Coordinates of C-alpha atoms in Angstrom, one line a residue:
T1353 CA 0.0 0.1 0.0
D1354 CA 2.9 2.3 0.3
N1355 CA 3.6 4.0 -3.0
E1356 CA 7.2 4.2 -2.8
T1357 CA 7.5 0.6 -2.2
R1358 CA 5.0 -0.3 -5.0
T1359 CA 6.7 1.8 -7.4
A1360 CA 10.1 0.3 -6.4
A1361 CA 8.5 -3.1 -6.8
K1362 CA 7.1 -2.5 -10.2
E1363 CA 10.6 -1.3 -11.3
F1364 CA 12.1 -4.4 -10.0
L1365 CA 9.6 -6.4 -11.7
R1366 CA 9.8 -4.4 -15.2
Q1367 CA 13.6 -5.2 -15.2
F1368 CA 13.7 -8.7 -14.1
V1369 CA 10.8 -9.3 -16.9
I1370 CA 13.3 -7.7 -19.6
K1371 CA 16.3 -9.4 -18.5
Y1372 CA 14.6 -12.8 -18.4
L1373 CA 13.3 -12.7 -21.8
N1374 CA 16.5 -11.3 -22.9
T1375 CA 18.3 -14.3 -21.3
V1376 CA 16.1 -17.2 -22.1
K1377 CA 15.5 -16.8 -26.0
G1378 CA 12.0 -19.2 -26.0
D1379 CA 8.8 -18.9 -24.1
V1380 CA 8.9 -18.2 -20.5
M1381 CA 6.4 -18.6 -17.5
L1382 CA 6.7 -16.3 -14.6
A1383 CA 4.7 -16.5 -11.1
I1384 CA 4.3 -13.5 -9.7
D1385 CA 3.5 -14.8 -6.4
Y1386 CA 3.6 -18.5 -5.3
E1387 CA 1.1 -20.1 -3.3
I1388 CA -0.7 -16.9 -3.0
D1389 CA -3.3 -17.8 -0.5
F1390 CA -0.5 -19.5 1.9
Q1391 CA 2.4 -16.8 1.4
Q1392 CA -0.4 -13.8 1.9
G1393 CA -1.8 -15.5 4.6
I1394 CA -5.5 -15.3 3.0
T1395 CA -7.3 -18.0 4.9
G1396 CA -10.6 -16.7 5.9
A1397 CA -13.5 -14.5 5.6
N1398 CA -11.8 -12.0 7.9
Q1399 CA -9.0 -11.7 5.1
A1400 CA -11.2 -10.4 2.7
A1401 CA -9.6 -6.7 2.6
K1402 CA -6.3 -8.2 2.7
A1403 CA -7.0 -10.6 -0.2
E1404 CA -8.6 -7.7 -2.4
R1405 CA -5.5 -5.3 -1.7
F1406 CA -3.4 -8.3 -3.0
A1407 CA -5.7 -8.9 -5.9
E1408 CA -5.2 -5.3 -6.9
W1409 CA -1.3 -5.3 -6.7
Y1410 CA -1.4 -8.7 -8.6
V1411 CA -3.3 -7.3 -11.3
E1412 CA -0.9 -4.1 -11.6
A1413 CA 1.9 -6.3 -11.5
C1414 CA 0.8 -8.6 -14.3
E1415 CA 0.1 -5.5 -16.3
T1416 CA 3.8 -4.2 -15.5
A1417 CA 5.3 -7.5 -16.6
R1418 CA 3.2 -7.9 -19.8
A1419 CA 4.2 -4.0 -20.6
A1420 CA 8.0 -5.1 -20.0
A1421 CA 7.7 -7.8 -22.3
A1422 CA 5.7 -5.8 -25.0
S1423 CA 8.7 -3.0 -24.7
I1424 CA 11.0 -5.5 -26.2
D1425 CA 8.9 -6.9 -28.6
A1426 CA 8.3 -10.2 -26.3
A1427 CA 4.8 -10.1 -25.4
D1428 CA 4.0 -13.3 -27.1
R1429 CA 6.8 -15.2 -25.1
L1430 CA 5.6 -14.3 -21.8
K1431 CA 3.0 -16.5 -19.7
I1432 CA 1.9 -15.5 -16.1
I1433 CA 0.8 -18.2 -13.9
C1434 CA -1.1 -17.9 -10.3
I1435 CA -0.4 -20.7 -7.9
Y1436 CA -2.9 -21.5 -5.3
N1437 CA -2.1 -23.7 -2.3
N1438 CA -4.3 -26.5 -2.0
I1439 CA -8.1 -25.2 -1.8
T1440 CA -8.3 -23.2 1.1
N1441 CA -11.6 -22.7 3.6
L1442 CA -11.9 -19.4 2.1
H1443 CA -12.1 -20.8 -1.8
L1444 CA -14.6 -23.4 -0.1
M1445 CA -16.9 -20.1 0.7
G1446 CA -17.6 -19.9 -3.0
K1447 CA -17.0 -17.4 -5.7
E1448 CA -19.0 -14.5 -4.0
Y1449 CA -16.6 -14.4 -1.3
N1450 CA -13.8 -14.7 -3.5
A1451 CA -13.7 -12.0 -6.0
W1452 CA -10.2 -11.6 -5.3
A1453 CA -9.0 -14.9 -6.3
L1454 CA -11.2 -14.5 -9.7
K1455 CA -9.3 -11.3 -10.4
V1456 CA -6.1 -13.0 -9.8
S1457 CA -7.0 -16.0 -12.3
G1458 CA -8.4 -13.7 -14.9
A1459 CA -5.2 -11.4 -15.0
S1460 CA -3.2 -14.6 -15.7
D1461 CA -2.7 -16.9 -18.6
I1462 CA -2.6 -20.1 -16.5
V1463 CA -3.9 -21.1 -13.1
G1464 CA -1.6 -23.3 -11.0
I1465 CA -2.4 -25.3 -8.0
D1466 CA -0.4 -27.1 -5.4
T1467 CA -2.1 -30.0 -3.8
Y1468 CA -0.8 -32.8 -1.7
Q1469 CA -2.6 -35.9 -0.4
S1470 CA -2.2 -36.4 3.4
Y1471 CA -2.4 -39.2 5.7
E1472 CA -5.6 -37.8 7.3
N1473 CA -7.1 -39.4 4.2
D1474 CA -6.3 -42.6 2.4
P1475 CA -2.6 -41.7 1.6
A1476 CA -2.9 -43.8 -1.7
S1477 CA -6.2 -42.4 -2.9
P1478 CA -6.1 -39.5 -5.5
N1479 CA -9.4 -38.1 -4.2
Y1480 CA -8.3 -35.3 -2.3
T1481 CA -6.0 -34.0 -5.2
L1482 CA -8.8 -34.6 -7.7
Q1483 CA -11.4 -32.7 -5.4
N1484 CA -8.9 -29.7 -5.5
I1485 CA -8.4 -29.9 -9.3
R1486 CA -12.0 -30.0 -9.9
Y1487 CA -12.9 -27.3 -7.7
L1488 CA -10.6 -24.8 -8.7
I1489 CA -11.5 -25.5 -12.6
N1490 CA -14.8 -25.3 -11.9
N1491 CA -14.9 -22.1 -9.6
F1492 CA -11.5 -20.1 -9.9
S1493 CA -10.0 -21.1 -13.3
C1494 CA -11.8 -18.3 -15.2
G1495 CA -11.4 -20.8 -18.4
K1496 CA -7.7 -20.7 -18.3
P1497 CA -5.8 -23.8 -18.4
V1498 CA -4.9 -25.3 -14.9
Y1499 CA -1.4 -26.8 -14.3
V1500 CA -0.8 -29.2 -11.0
V1501 CA 2.4 -27.8 -10.0
E1502 CA 3.4 -29.6 -6.7
N1503 CA 1.8 -32.7 -5.8
G1504 CA 2.5 -35.8 -3.9
V1505 CA 1.8 -37.5 -0.6
D1506 CA 2.7 -35.6 2.6
G1507 CA 3.3 -37.3 5.5
E1508 CA 3.6 -35.7 9.0
W1509 CA 5.8 -32.4 9.1
G1510 CA 9.2 -33.5 7.9
D1511 CA 7.7 -37.1 7.3
S1512 CA 7.4 -38.8 4.0
A1513 CA 5.3 -41.5 2.7
S1514 CA 6.9 -44.8 1.9
L1515 CA 7.8 -45.3 -1.7
E1516 CA 5.4 -48.2 -2.1
T1517 CA 2.5 -45.5 -1.1
Q1518 CA 3.4 -43.0 -3.0
A1519 CA 3.8 -45.1 -6.2
L1520 CA 0.1 -46.6 -5.5
Y1521 CA -0.9 -42.9 -5.2
W1522 CA 0.7 -41.9 -8.4
K1523 CA -0.7 -45.5 -10.3
N1524 CA -4.2 -44.3 -8.9
L1525 CA -4.0 -40.5 -9.7
F1526 CA -2.9 -41.1 -13.5
R1527 CA -5.7 -43.9 -13.7
E1528 CA -8.2 -41.4 -12.6
F1529 CA -6.7 -38.8 -15.1
S1530 CA -7.0 -41.3 -17.9
F1531 CA -10.4 -41.9 -17.1
A1532 CA -11.3 -38.4 -17.4
L1533 CA -9.4 -37.8 -20.7
E1534 CA -11.7 -40.7 -22.1
K1535 CA -14.6 -39.1 -20.8
G1536 CA -13.6 -35.7 -22.5

Protein backbone atom coordinates (compact mmCIF):
# COMPACT_ATOMS: atom_id res chain seq x y z
CA THR A 1 0.00 0.00 0.00
CA ASP A 2 3.03 2.30 0.24
CA ASN A 3 3.42 4.12 -3.09
CA GLU A 4 7.22 4.33 -2.88
CA THR A 5 7.50 0.59 -2.22
CA ARG A 6 4.98 -0.20 -4.94
CA THR A 7 6.86 1.92 -7.48
CA ALA A 8 10.14 0.22 -6.56
CA ALA A 9 8.53 -3.23 -6.79
CA LYS A 10 7.11 -2.49 -10.23
CA GLU A 11 10.49 -1.21 -11.44
CA PHE A 12 12.18 -4.35 -10.12
CA LEU A 13 9.57 -6.50 -11.86
CA ARG A 14 9.93 -4.53 -15.11
CA GLN A 15 13.71 -4.95 -15.14
CA PHE A 16 13.47 -8.61 -14.12
CA VAL A 17 11.05 -9.47 -16.94
CA ILE A 18 13.21 -7.71 -19.54
CA LYS A 19 16.36 -9.46 -18.30
CA TYR A 20 14.53 -12.80 -18.11
CA LEU A 21 13.17 -12.54 -21.65
CA ASN A 22 16.48 -11.31 -23.07
CA THR A 23 18.32 -14.20 -21.39
CA VAL A 24 15.89 -17.01 -22.20
CA LYS A 25 15.21 -16.95 -25.91
CA GLY A 26 12.12 -19.18 -25.82
CA ASP A 27 8.77 -18.89 -24.07
CA VAL A 28 8.84 -18.20 -20.34
CA MET A 29 6.41 -18.65 -17.49
CA LEU A 30 6.40 -16.23 -14.58
CA ALA A 31 4.78 -16.79 -11.19
CA ILE A 32 4.48 -13.33 -9.67
CA ASP A 33 3.50 -14.81 -6.31
CA TYR A 34 3.82 -18.47 -5.45
CA GLU A 35 1.23 -20.21 -3.23
CA ILE A 36 -0.73 -16.98 -3.12
CA ASP A 37 -3.20 -17.79 -0.37
CA PHE A 38 -0.57 -19.41 1.87
CA GLN A 39 2.19 -16.83 1.39
CA GLN A 40 -0.19 -13.89 1.72
CA GLY A 41 -2.00 -15.40 4.73
CA ILE A 42 -5.35 -15.28 2.93
CA THR A 43 -7.23 -18.02 4.72
CA GLY A 44 -10.61 -16.88 6.00
CA ALA A 45 -13.50 -14.46 5.61
CA ASN A 46 -11.80 -11.95 7.91
CA GLN A 47 -9.04 -11.71 5.29
CA ALA A 48 -11.31 -10.23 2.60
CA ALA A 49 -9.77 -6.74 2.67
CA LYS A 50 -6.24 -8.17 2.57
CA ALA A 51 -7.20 -10.47 -0.30
CA GLU A 52 -8.67 -7.55 -2.25
CA ARG A 53 -5.54 -5.42 -1.73
CA PHE A 54 -3.40 -8.33 -2.90
CA ALA A 55 -5.57 -8.85 -6.00
CA GLU A 56 -5.24 -5.17 -6.92
CA TRP A 57 -1.46 -5.45 -6.62
CA TYR A 58 -1.37 -8.72 -8.55
CA VAL A 59 -3.35 -7.26 -11.47
CA GLU A 60 -1.08 -4.21 -11.52
CA ALA A 61 2.02 -6.45 -11.39
CA CYS A 62 0.71 -8.51 -14.32
CA GLU A 63 0.13 -5.32 -16.31
CA THR A 64 3.68 -4.19 -15.48
CA ALA A 65 5.18 -7.53 -16.53
CA ARG A 66 3.21 -7.59 -19.77
CA ALA A 67 4.20 -4.00 -20.60
CA ALA A 68 7.85 -4.87 -19.97
CA ALA A 69 7.61 -7.85 -22.31
CA ALA A 70 5.88 -5.74 -24.96
CA SER A 71 8.62 -3.08 -24.70
CA ILE A 72 11.11 -5.59 -26.13
CA ASP A 73 8.65 -7.18 -28.58
CA ALA A 74 8.37 -10.35 -26.49
CA ALA A 75 4.77 -10.14 -25.27
CA ASP A 76 3.91 -13.40 -27.04
CA ARG A 77 6.65 -15.25 -25.12
CA LEU A 78 5.54 -14.34 -21.59
CA LYS A 79 2.96 -16.46 -19.76
CA ILE A 80 1.92 -15.55 -16.23
CA ILE A 81 0.79 -18.25 -13.81
CA CYS A 82 -0.88 -17.74 -10.47
CA ILE A 83 -0.41 -20.63 -8.06
CA TYR A 84 -2.84 -21.46 -5.28
CA ASN A 85 -1.92 -23.71 -2.36
CA ASN A 86 -4.58 -26.42 -2.14
CA ILE A 87 -8.12 -25.16 -1.82
CA THR A 88 -8.47 -23.17 1.38
CA ASN A 89 -11.47 -22.64 3.65
CA LEU A 90 -11.84 -19.23 2.02
CA HIS A 91 -12.11 -20.78 -1.46
CA LEU A 92 -14.72 -23.20 -0.16
CA MET A 93 -16.93 -20.25 0.81
CA GLY A 94 -17.60 -19.84 -2.92
CA LYS A 95 -17.07 -17.30 -5.65
CA GLU A 96 -19.11 -14.59 -3.95
CA TYR A 97 -16.50 -14.38 -1.17
CA ASN A 98 -13.57 -14.71 -3.52
CA ALA A 99 -13.76 -11.95 -6.12
CA TRP A 100 -10.06 -11.47 -5.40
CA ALA A 101 -9.25 -15.00 -6.66
CA LEU A 102 -11.23 -14.42 -9.83
CA LYS A 103 -9.30 -11.18 -10.43
CA VAL A 104 -6.01 -13.00 -9.94
CA SER A 105 -6.99 -15.90 -12.20
CA GLY A 106 -8.42 -13.48 -14.76
CA ALA A 107 -5.13 -11.55 -14.93
CA SER A 108 -3.12 -14.75 -15.41
CA ASP A 109 -2.63 -16.94 -18.47
CA ILE A 110 -2.49 -20.16 -16.46
CA VAL A 111 -3.91 -21.13 -13.08
CA GLY A 112 -1.72 -23.38 -10.95
CA ILE A 113 -2.34 -25.38 -7.83
CA ASP A 114 -0.15 -27.12 -5.32
CA THR A 115 -2.12 -29.98 -3.84
CA TYR A 116 -0.90 -32.71 -1.56
CA GLN A 117 -2.59 -35.83 -0.31
CA SER A 118 -2.17 -36.28 3.44
CA TYR A 119 -2.40 -39.06 5.98
CA GLU A 120 -5.68 -37.57 7.18
CA ASN A 121 -7.14 -39.35 4.15
CA ASP A 122 -6.16 -42.64 2.53
CA PRO A 123 -2.64 -41.67 1.38
CA ALA A 124 -2.83 -43.86 -1.73
CA SER A 125 -6.14 -42.36 -2.83
CA PRO A 126 -6.05 -39.44 -5.30
CA ASN A 127 -9.50 -38.21 -4.21
CA TYR A 128 -8.31 -35.16 -2.25
CA THR A 129 -6.11 -34.03 -5.15
CA LEU A 130 -8.89 -34.59 -7.67
CA GLN A 131 -11.36 -32.70 -5.48
CA ASN A 132 -8.98 -29.72 -5.33
CA ILE A 133 -8.38 -29.76 -9.09
CA ARG A 134 -12.08 -30.01 -9.94
CA TYR A 135 -13.03 -27.26 -7.51
CA LEU A 136 -10.39 -24.91 -8.91
CA ILE A 137 -11.35 -25.63 -12.51
CA ASN A 138 -15.06 -25.26 -11.85
CA ASN A 139 -14.88 -22.15 -9.68
CA PHE A 140 -11.66 -20.17 -10.10
CA SER A 141 -9.94 -20.99 -13.39
CA CYS A 142 -11.79 -18.37 -15.47
CA GLY A 143 -11.51 -20.80 -18.36
CA LYS A 144 -7.71 -20.73 -18.24
CA PRO A 145 -5.60 -23.89 -18.37
CA VAL A 146 -5.02 -25.39 -14.93
CA TYR A 147 -1.63 -26.90 -14.07
CA VAL A 148 -0.92 -28.99 -11.02
CA VAL A 149 2.44 -27.51 -10.10
CA GLU A 150 3.27 -29.51 -6.99
CA ASN A 151 1.71 -32.78 -5.96
CA GLY A 152 2.43 -35.85 -3.89
CA VAL A 153 1.78 -37.51 -0.58
CA ASP A 154 2.67 -35.61 2.60
CA GLY A 155 3.36 -37.38 5.85
CA GLU A 156 3.58 -35.62 9.15
CA TRP A 157 5.79 -32.51 9.07
CA GLY A 158 9.19 -33.64 7.86
CA ASP A 159 8.03 -37.24 7.40
CA SER A 160 7.37 -38.57 3.93
CA ALA A 161 5.24 -41.45 2.78
CA SER A 162 6.89 -44.74 1.87
CA LEU A 163 7.93 -45.28 -1.73
CA GLU A 164 5.26 -47.98 -2.01
CA THR A 165 2.54 -45.60 -0.87
CA GLN A 166 3.75 -42.86 -3.21
CA ALA A 167 3.90 -45.32 -6.15
CA LEU A 168 0.34 -46.49 -5.47
CA TYR A 169 -0.87 -42.88 -5.14
CA TRP A 170 0.64 -41.91 -8.52
CA LYS A 171 -0.72 -45.04 -10.18
CA ASN A 172 -4.21 -44.25 -8.87
CA LEU A 173 -3.97 -40.56 -9.80
CA PHE A 174 -2.91 -41.23 -13.39
CA ARG A 175 -5.61 -43.89 -13.71
CA GLU A 176 -8.19 -41.25 -12.75
CA PHE A 177 -6.66 -38.77 -15.21
CA SER A 178 -6.93 -41.43 -17.94
CA PHE A 179 -10.61 -41.99 -17.09
CA ALA A 180 -11.24 -38.23 -17.23
CA LEU A 181 -9.50 -37.91 -20.61
CA GLU A 182 -11.58 -40.78 -22.01
CA LYS A 183 -14.73 -38.94 -20.91
CA GLY A 184 -13.51 -35.76 -22.62
